[in-house]
Tab-separated table of C-alpha atoms in Angstrom:
chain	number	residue	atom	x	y	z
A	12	UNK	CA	-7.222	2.410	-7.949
A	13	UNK	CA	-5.699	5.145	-10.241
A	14	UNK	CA	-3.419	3.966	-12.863
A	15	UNK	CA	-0.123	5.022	-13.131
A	16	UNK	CA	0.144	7.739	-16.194
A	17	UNK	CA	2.648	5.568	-17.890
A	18	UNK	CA	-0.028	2.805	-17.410
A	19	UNK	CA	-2.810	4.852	-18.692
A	20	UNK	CA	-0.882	6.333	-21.792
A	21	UNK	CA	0.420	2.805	-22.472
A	22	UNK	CA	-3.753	1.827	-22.879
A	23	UNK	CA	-4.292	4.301	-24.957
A	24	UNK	CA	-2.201	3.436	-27.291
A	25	UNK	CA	-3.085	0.134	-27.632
A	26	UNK	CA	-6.604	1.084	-27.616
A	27	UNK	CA	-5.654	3.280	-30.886
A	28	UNK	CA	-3.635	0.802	-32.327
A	29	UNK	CA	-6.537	-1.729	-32.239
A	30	UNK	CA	-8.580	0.981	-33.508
A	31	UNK	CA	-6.168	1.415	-36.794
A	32	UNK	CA	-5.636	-2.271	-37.384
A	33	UNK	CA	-9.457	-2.373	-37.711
A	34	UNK	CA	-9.795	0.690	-40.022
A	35	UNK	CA	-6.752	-0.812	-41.870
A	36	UNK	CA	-8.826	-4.136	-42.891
A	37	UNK	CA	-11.206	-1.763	-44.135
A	38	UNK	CA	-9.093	0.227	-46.881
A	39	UNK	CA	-9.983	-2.373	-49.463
A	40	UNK	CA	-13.531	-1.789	-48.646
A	41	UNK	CA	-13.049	2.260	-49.093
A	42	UNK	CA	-11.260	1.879	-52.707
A	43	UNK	CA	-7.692	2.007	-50.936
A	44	UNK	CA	-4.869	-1.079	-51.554
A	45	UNK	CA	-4.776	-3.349	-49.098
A	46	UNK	CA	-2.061	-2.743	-46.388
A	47	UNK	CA	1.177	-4.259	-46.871
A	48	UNK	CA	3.822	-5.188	-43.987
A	49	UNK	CA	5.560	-1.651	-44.469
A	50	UNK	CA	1.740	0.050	-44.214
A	51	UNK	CA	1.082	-1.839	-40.638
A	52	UNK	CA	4.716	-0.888	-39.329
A	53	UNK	CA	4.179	2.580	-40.192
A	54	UNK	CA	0.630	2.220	-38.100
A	55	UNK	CA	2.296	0.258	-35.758
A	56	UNK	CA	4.915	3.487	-35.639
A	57	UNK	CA	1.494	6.151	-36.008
A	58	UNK	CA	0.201	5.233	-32.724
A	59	UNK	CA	2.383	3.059	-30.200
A	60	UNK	CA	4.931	6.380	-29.586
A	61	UNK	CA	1.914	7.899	-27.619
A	62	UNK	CA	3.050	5.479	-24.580
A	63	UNK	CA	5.290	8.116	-24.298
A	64	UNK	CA	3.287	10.982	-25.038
A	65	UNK	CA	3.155	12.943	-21.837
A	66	UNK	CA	6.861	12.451	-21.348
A	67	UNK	CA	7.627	14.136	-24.112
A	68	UNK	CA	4.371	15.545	-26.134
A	69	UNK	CA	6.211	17.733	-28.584
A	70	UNK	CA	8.963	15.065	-29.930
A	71	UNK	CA	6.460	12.305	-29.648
A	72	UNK	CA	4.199	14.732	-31.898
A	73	UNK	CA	6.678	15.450	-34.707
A	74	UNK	CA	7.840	11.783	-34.613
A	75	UNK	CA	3.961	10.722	-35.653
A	76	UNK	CA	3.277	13.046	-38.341
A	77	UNK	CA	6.581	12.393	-39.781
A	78	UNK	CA	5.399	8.993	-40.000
A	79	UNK	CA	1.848	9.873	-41.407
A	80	UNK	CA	3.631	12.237	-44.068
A	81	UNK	CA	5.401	9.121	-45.267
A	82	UNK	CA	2.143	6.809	-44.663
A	83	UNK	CA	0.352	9.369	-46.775
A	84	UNK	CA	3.203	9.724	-49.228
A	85	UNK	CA	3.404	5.761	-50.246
A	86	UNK	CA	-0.565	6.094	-51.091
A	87	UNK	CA	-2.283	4.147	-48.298
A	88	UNK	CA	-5.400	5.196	-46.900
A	89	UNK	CA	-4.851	8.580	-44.526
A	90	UNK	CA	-7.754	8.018	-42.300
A	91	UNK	CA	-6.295	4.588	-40.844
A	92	UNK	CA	-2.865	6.521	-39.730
A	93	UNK	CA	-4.767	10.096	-38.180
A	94	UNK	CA	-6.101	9.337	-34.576
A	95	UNK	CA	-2.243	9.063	-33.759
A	96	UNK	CA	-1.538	12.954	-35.197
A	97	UNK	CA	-4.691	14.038	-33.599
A	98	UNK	CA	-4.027	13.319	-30.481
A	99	UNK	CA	-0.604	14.292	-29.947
A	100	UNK	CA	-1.519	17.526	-30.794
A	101	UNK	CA	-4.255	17.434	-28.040
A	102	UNK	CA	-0.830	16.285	-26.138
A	103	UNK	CA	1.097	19.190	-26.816
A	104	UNK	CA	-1.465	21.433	-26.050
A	105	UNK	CA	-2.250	20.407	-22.971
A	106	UNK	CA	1.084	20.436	-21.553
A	107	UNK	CA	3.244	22.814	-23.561
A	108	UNK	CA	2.428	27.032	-23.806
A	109	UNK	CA	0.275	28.141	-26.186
A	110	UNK	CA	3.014	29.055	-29.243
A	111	UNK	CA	4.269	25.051	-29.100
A	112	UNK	CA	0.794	24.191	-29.282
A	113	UNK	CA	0.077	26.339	-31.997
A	114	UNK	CA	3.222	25.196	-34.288
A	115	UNK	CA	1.749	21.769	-33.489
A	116	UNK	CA	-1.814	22.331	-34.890
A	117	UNK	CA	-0.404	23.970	-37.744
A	118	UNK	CA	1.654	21.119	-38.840
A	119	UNK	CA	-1.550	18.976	-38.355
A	120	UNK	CA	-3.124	21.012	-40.576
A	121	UNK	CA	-0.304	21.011	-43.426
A	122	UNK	CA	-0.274	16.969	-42.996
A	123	UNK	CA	-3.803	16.953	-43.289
A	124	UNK	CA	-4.306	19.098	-46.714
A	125	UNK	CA	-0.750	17.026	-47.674
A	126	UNK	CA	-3.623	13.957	-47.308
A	127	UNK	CA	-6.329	15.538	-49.181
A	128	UNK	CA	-4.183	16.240	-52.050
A	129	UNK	CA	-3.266	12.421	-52.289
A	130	UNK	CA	-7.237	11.586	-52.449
A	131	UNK	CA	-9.547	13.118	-53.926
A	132	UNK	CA	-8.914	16.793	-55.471
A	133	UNK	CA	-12.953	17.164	-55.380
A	134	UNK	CA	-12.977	17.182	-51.898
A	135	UNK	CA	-10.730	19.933	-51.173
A	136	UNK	CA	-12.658	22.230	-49.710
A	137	UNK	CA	-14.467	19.931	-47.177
A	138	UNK	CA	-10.412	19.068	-46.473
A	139	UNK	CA	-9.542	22.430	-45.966
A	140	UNK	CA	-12.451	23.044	-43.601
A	141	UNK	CA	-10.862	19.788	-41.876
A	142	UNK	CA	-7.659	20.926	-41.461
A	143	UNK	CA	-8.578	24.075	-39.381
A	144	UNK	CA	-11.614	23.154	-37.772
A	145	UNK	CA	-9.761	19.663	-36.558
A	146	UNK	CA	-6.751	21.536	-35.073
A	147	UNK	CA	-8.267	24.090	-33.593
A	148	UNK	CA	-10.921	21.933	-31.792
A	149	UNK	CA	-7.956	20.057	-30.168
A	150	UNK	CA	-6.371	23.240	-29.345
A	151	UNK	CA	-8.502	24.553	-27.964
A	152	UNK	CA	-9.503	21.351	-25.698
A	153	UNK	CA	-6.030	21.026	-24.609
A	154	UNK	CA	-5.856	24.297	-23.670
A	155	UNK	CA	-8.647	23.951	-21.322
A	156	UNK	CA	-7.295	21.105	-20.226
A	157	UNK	CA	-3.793	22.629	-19.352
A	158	UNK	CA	-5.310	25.687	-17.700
A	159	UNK	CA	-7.753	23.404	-15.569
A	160	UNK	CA	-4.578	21.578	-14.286
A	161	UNK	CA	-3.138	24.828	-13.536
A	162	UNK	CA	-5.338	25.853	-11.407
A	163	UNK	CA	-6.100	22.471	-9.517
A	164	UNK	CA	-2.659	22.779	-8.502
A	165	UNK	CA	-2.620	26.383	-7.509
A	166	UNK	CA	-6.060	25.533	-5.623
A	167	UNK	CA	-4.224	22.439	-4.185
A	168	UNK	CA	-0.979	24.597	-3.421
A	169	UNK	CA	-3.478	27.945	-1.400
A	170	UNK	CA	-5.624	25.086	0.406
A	171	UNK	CA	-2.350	23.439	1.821
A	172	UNK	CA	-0.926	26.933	2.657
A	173	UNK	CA	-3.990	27.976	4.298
A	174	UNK	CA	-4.446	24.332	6.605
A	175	UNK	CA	-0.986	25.123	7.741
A	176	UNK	CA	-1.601	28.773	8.771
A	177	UNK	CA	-4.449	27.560	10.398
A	178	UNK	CA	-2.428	24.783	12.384
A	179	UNK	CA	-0.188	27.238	13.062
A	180	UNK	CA	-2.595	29.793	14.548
A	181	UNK	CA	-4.131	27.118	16.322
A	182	UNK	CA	-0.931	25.991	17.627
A	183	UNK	CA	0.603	29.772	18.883
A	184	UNK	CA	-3.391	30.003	20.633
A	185	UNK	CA	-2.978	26.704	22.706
A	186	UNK	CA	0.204	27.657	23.502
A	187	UNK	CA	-0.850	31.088	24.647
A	188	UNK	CA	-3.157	28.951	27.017
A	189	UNK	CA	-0.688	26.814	28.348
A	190	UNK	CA	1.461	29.787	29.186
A	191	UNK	CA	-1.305	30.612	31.815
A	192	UNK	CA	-0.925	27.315	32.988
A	193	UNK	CA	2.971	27.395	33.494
A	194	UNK	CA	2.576	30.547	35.445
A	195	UNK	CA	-0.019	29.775	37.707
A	196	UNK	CA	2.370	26.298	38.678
A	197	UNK	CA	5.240	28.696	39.422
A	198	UNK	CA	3.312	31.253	41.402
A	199	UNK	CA	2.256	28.171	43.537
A	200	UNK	CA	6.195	27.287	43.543
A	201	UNK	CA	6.864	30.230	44.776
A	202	UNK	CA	3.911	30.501	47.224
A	203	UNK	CA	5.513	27.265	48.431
A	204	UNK	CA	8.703	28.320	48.697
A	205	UNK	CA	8.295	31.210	51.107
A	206	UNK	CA	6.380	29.118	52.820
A	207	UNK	CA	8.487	26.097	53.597
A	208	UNK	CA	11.826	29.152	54.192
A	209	UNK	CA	9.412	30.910	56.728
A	210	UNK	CA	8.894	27.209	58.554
A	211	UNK	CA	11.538	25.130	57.817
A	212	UNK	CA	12.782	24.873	61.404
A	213	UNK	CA	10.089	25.741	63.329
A	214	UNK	CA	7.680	23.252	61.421
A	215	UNK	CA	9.253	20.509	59.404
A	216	UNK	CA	6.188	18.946	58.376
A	217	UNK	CA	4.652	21.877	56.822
A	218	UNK	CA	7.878	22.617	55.350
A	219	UNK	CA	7.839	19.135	53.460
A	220	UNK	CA	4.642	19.210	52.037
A	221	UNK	CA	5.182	22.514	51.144
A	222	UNK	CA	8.022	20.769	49.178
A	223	UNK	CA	6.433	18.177	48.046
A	224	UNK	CA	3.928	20.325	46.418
A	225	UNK	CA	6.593	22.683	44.725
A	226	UNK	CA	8.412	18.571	43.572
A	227	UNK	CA	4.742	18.361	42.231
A	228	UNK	CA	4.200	21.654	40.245
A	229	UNK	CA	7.295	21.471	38.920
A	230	UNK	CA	7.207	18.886	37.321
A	231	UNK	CA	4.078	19.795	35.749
A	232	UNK	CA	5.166	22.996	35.020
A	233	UNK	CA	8.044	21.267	33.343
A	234	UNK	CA	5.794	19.160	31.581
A	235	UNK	CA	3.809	22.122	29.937
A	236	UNK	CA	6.912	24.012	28.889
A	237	UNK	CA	8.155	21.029	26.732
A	238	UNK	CA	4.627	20.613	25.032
A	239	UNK	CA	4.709	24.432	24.252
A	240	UNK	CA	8.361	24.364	23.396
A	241	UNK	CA	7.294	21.713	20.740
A	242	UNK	CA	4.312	24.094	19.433
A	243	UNK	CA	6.235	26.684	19.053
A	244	UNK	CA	9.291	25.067	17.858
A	245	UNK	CA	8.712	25.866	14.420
A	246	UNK	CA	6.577	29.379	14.779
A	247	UNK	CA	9.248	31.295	17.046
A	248	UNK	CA	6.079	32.429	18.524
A	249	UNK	CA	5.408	33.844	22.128
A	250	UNK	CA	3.100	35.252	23.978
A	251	UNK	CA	-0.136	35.224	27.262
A	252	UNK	CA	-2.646	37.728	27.263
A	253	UNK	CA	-2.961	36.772	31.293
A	254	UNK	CA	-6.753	35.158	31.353
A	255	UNK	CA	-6.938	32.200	34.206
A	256	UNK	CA	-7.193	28.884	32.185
A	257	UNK	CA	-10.508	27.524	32.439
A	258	UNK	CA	-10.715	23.550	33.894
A	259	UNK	CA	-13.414	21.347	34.917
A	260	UNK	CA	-14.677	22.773	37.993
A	261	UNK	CA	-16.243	25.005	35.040
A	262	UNK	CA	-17.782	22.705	32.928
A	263	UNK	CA	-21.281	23.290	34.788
A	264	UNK	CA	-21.091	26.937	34.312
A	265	UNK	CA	-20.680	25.875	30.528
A	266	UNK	CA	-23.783	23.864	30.121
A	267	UNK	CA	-25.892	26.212	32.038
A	268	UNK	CA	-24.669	28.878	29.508
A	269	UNK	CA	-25.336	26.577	25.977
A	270	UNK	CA	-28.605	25.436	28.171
A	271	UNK	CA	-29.416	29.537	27.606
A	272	UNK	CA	-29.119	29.138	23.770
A	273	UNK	CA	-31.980	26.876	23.313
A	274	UNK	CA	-29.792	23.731	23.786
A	275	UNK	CA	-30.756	21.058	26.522
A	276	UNK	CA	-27.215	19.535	27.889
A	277	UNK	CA	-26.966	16.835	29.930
A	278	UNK	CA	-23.755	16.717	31.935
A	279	UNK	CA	-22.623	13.225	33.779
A	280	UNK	CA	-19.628	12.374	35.633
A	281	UNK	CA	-18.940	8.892	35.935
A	282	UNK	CA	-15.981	7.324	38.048
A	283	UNK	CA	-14.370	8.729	40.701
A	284	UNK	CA	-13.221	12.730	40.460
A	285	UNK	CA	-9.435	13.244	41.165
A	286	UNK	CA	-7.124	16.659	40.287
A	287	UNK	CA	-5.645	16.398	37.272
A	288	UNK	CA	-3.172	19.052	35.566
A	289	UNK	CA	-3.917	22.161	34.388
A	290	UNK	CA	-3.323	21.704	31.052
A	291	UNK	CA	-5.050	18.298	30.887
A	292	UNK	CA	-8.288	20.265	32.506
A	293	UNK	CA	-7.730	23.074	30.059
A	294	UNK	CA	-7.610	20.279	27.097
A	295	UNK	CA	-11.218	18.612	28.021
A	296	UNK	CA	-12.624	22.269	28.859
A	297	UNK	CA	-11.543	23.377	25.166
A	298	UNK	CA	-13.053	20.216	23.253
A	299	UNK	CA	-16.108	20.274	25.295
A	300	UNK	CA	-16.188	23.888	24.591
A	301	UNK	CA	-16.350	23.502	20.481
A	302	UNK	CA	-18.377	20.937	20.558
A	303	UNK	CA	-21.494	22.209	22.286
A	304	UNK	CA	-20.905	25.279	19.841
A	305	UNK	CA	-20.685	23.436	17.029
A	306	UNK	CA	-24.170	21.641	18.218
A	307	UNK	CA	-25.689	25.647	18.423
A	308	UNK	CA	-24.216	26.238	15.234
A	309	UNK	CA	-25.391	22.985	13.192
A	310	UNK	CA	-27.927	21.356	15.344
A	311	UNK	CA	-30.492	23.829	16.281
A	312	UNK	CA	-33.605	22.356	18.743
A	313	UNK	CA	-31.078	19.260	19.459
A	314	UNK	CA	-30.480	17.610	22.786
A	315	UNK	CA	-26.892	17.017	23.643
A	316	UNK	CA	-25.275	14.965	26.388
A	317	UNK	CA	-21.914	15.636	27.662
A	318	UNK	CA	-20.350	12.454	29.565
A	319	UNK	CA	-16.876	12.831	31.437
A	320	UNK	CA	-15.498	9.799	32.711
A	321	UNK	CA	-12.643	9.101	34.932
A	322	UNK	CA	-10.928	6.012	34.087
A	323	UNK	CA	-7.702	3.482	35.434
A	324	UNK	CA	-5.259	5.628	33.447
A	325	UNK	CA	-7.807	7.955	31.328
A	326	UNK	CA	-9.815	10.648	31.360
A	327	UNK	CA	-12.897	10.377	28.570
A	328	UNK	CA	-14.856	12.908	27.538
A	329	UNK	CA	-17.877	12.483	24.698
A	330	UNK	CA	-20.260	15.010	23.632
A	331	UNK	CA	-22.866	13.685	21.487
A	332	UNK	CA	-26.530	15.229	20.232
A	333	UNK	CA	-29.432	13.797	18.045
A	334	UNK	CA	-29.424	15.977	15.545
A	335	UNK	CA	-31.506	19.093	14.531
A	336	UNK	CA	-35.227	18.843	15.273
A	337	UNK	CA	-36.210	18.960	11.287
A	338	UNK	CA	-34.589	16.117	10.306
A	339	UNK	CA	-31.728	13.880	9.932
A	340	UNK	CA	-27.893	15.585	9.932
A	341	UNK	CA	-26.388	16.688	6.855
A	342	UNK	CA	-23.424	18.059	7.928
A	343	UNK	CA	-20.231	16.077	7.557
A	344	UNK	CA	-17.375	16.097	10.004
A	345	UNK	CA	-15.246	18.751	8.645
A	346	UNK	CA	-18.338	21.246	8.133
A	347	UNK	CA	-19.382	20.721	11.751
A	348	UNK	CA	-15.776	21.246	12.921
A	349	UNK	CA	-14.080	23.535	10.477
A	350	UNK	CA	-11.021	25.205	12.472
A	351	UNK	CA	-12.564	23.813	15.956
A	352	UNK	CA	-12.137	20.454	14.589
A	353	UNK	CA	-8.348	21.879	13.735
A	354	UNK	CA	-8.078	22.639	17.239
A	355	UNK	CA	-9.419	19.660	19.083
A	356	UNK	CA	-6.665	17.453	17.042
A	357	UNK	CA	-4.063	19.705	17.961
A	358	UNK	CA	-4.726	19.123	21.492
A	359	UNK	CA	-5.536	15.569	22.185
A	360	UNK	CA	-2.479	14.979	19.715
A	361	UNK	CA	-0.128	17.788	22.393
A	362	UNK	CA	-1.594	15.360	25.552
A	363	UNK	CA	-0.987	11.885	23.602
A	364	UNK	CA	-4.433	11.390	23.029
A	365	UNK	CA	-6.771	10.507	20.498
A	366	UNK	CA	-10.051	12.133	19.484
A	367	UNK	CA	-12.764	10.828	17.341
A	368	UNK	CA	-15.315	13.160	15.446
A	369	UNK	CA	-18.108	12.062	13.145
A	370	UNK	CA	-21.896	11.083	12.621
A	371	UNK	CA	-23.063	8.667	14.818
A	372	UNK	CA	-24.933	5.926	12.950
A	373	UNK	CA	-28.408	6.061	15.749
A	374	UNK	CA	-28.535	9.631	14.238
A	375	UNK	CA	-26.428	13.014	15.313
A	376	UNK	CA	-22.921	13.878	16.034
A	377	UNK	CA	-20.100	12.741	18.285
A	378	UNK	CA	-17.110	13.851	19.724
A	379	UNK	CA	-15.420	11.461	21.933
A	380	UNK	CA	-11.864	12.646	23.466
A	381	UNK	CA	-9.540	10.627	25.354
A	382	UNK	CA	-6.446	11.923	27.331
A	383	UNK	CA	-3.911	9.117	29.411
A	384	UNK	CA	-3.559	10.235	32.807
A	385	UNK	CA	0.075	11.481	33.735
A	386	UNK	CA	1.785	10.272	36.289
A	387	UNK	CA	1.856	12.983	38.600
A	388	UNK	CA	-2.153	12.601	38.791
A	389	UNK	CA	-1.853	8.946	39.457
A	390	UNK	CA	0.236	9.675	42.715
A	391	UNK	CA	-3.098	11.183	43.363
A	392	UNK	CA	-5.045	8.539	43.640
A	393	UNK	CA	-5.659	7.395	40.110
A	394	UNK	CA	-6.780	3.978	41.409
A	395	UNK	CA	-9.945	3.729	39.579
A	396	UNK	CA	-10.710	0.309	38.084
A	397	UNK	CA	-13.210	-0.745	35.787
């Protein structure tokens, strides 16, 4: 579970603070006096400010050295008091632009000679190399740091934009669809129409199931409207280029088609057939559609079996393969679907149903989509138990 970064920055600096209590009890050891109760507050002061560190990096850093000038000043050892310094700096560069960051190292550096002075004078030079190679390292590594973050974000920030262009794509191209299917309901509305006008008093009958069939596609046709009305909704996008809608009275001339490709497809109907809407038929057609390609694509030499099943309430439809002929499937769900997989969510979500895509564990790839049954098509004789 990630840790909060108040969490994490509080660990640190206890994790530093043990670190300097433990150099501390060494100073004896290294020629230095022994620390007093001023010398562990001003560790105590060197290290636990970095809970706060990437709330604010560049007060948190002058607050530290300010308290490792005086550490330094009262003649206790340096070394217990600079892991604090250090990586504040780090901190600052990290977070804050390059001239902060800079300022920051170079105060480092000033503290760190300041230190040299107060220990041995015969050392200077190895201090000196210190004091810029020390900075600059953490410079450096914040900078990276910072700039790594930056772009993470920015990579973050174009994937998002791009998923929702694709939605919305996908969204204007379904609806494009179901335009075909609102027009072909009122062209049999007003088939219907003329019909039951021409008979209405010479034949009644005729004239009401001509009406009941126009009660029938209207409703339907009112049905797709509000599920393209909510696709569009928030593209203000329009628009048919007139091709039928395919359904599944076409799902055999499908599989004969991917059966031409070099894939064997096995198509079974289970349950009883009944009409179902347009758009529901147009749904299933789609998903079985991107699924068989997606076995072409990613599963060359691989059987597939494409099930349809008419259920009390449901219509199911599962595609599933075995797998390429050379060996197991590598491909995970999103490579196998990409933008099809895009699509076949935005649909079974538009008909309130659910879709599941993913390895199957005997080997392969499934796609299993189920669709409730609307009520028009139960009138129909959706009487199918189980």
């Amino acid at each position: 579970m990630p840790l909060h970064p108040l969490v994490a920055d509080g660990l640190i600096a206890a994790a530093l603070t043990t670190v300097a209590v433990l150099l501390g009890t060494e100073a004896v050891a290294q020629g230095w006096p022994a620390l007093d109760p001023l010398a562990w507050t001003l560790v105590a002061l060197l290290t636990l400010p970095l809970a706060l560190r990437t709330r604010a990096p560049v007060t948190v850093c002058l607050a530290v050295h300010a308290c490792w000038t005086v550490y330094v000043a009262l003649g206790y050892w340096p070394v217990v008091g600079s892991f604090g310094p250090m990586l504040a700096v780090y901190t600052v560069a990290s977070l804050r632009p390059t001239r902060t960051a800079a300022a920051c190292a170079a105060l480092l550096a000033g503290v760190w000679i300041y230190a040299g002075l107060h220990s041995d004078a015969g050392a200077m030079a190895s201090v000196a190399g210190q004091a810029v190679g020390f900075p600059l390292v953490l410079w450096r590594f914040g900078y990276v740091a910072r700039r790594t973050g930056e772009l993470t974000l920015r990579l973050r920030a174009e994937q998002a934009d791009r998923a929702r262009r694709e939605v919305a794509g996908e969204r204007v191209r379904i609806a494009r669809e179901l335009h075909d299917v609102v027009a072909h309901h009122i062209a049999v509305i007003n088939v219907q129409a003329g019909l039951a006008r021409f008979v209405f008093r010479s034949d009644a009958r005729t004239a009401r199931d001509a009406l009941d069939t126009i009660e029938g596609a209207s409703g339907e046709a009112l049905a797709e409207l509000r599920r393209m009305l909510g696709l569009l909704r928030a593209d203000g996008v329009q628009g048919a280029d007139g091709a039928p809608a395919p359904g599944l009275d076409q799902l055999d001339e499908m599989v004969t088609r991917v059966r031409t490709g070099g894939v064997g497809v096995e198509l079974r109907v289970t349950g009883t057939p009944r009409p179902l809407p347009p758009g529901v038929q147009l749904c299933v057609y789609r998903v079985v559609q991107e699924a068989l390609t997606n076995v072409l694509k990613h599963a060359p030499g691989a059987d597939a079996a494409v099930e349809l099943a008419y259920r009390a309430g449901e219509v199911t439809v599962s595609v599933t393969d075995g797998g390429p002929s050379g060996g197991p499937d590598p491909d995970t769900p999103a490579e196998r679907g990409g933008h099809g997989l895009i699509g076949m969510r935005e649909r079974a979500k538009l008909y309130g149903g659910t879709i599941v895509v993913g390895p199957r564990s005997e080997g392969g790839f499934g796609v299993r989509l189920t669709l409730p049954t609307p009520v028009q098509a139960a009138r129909r004789g959706d009487t199918v138990t189980e």
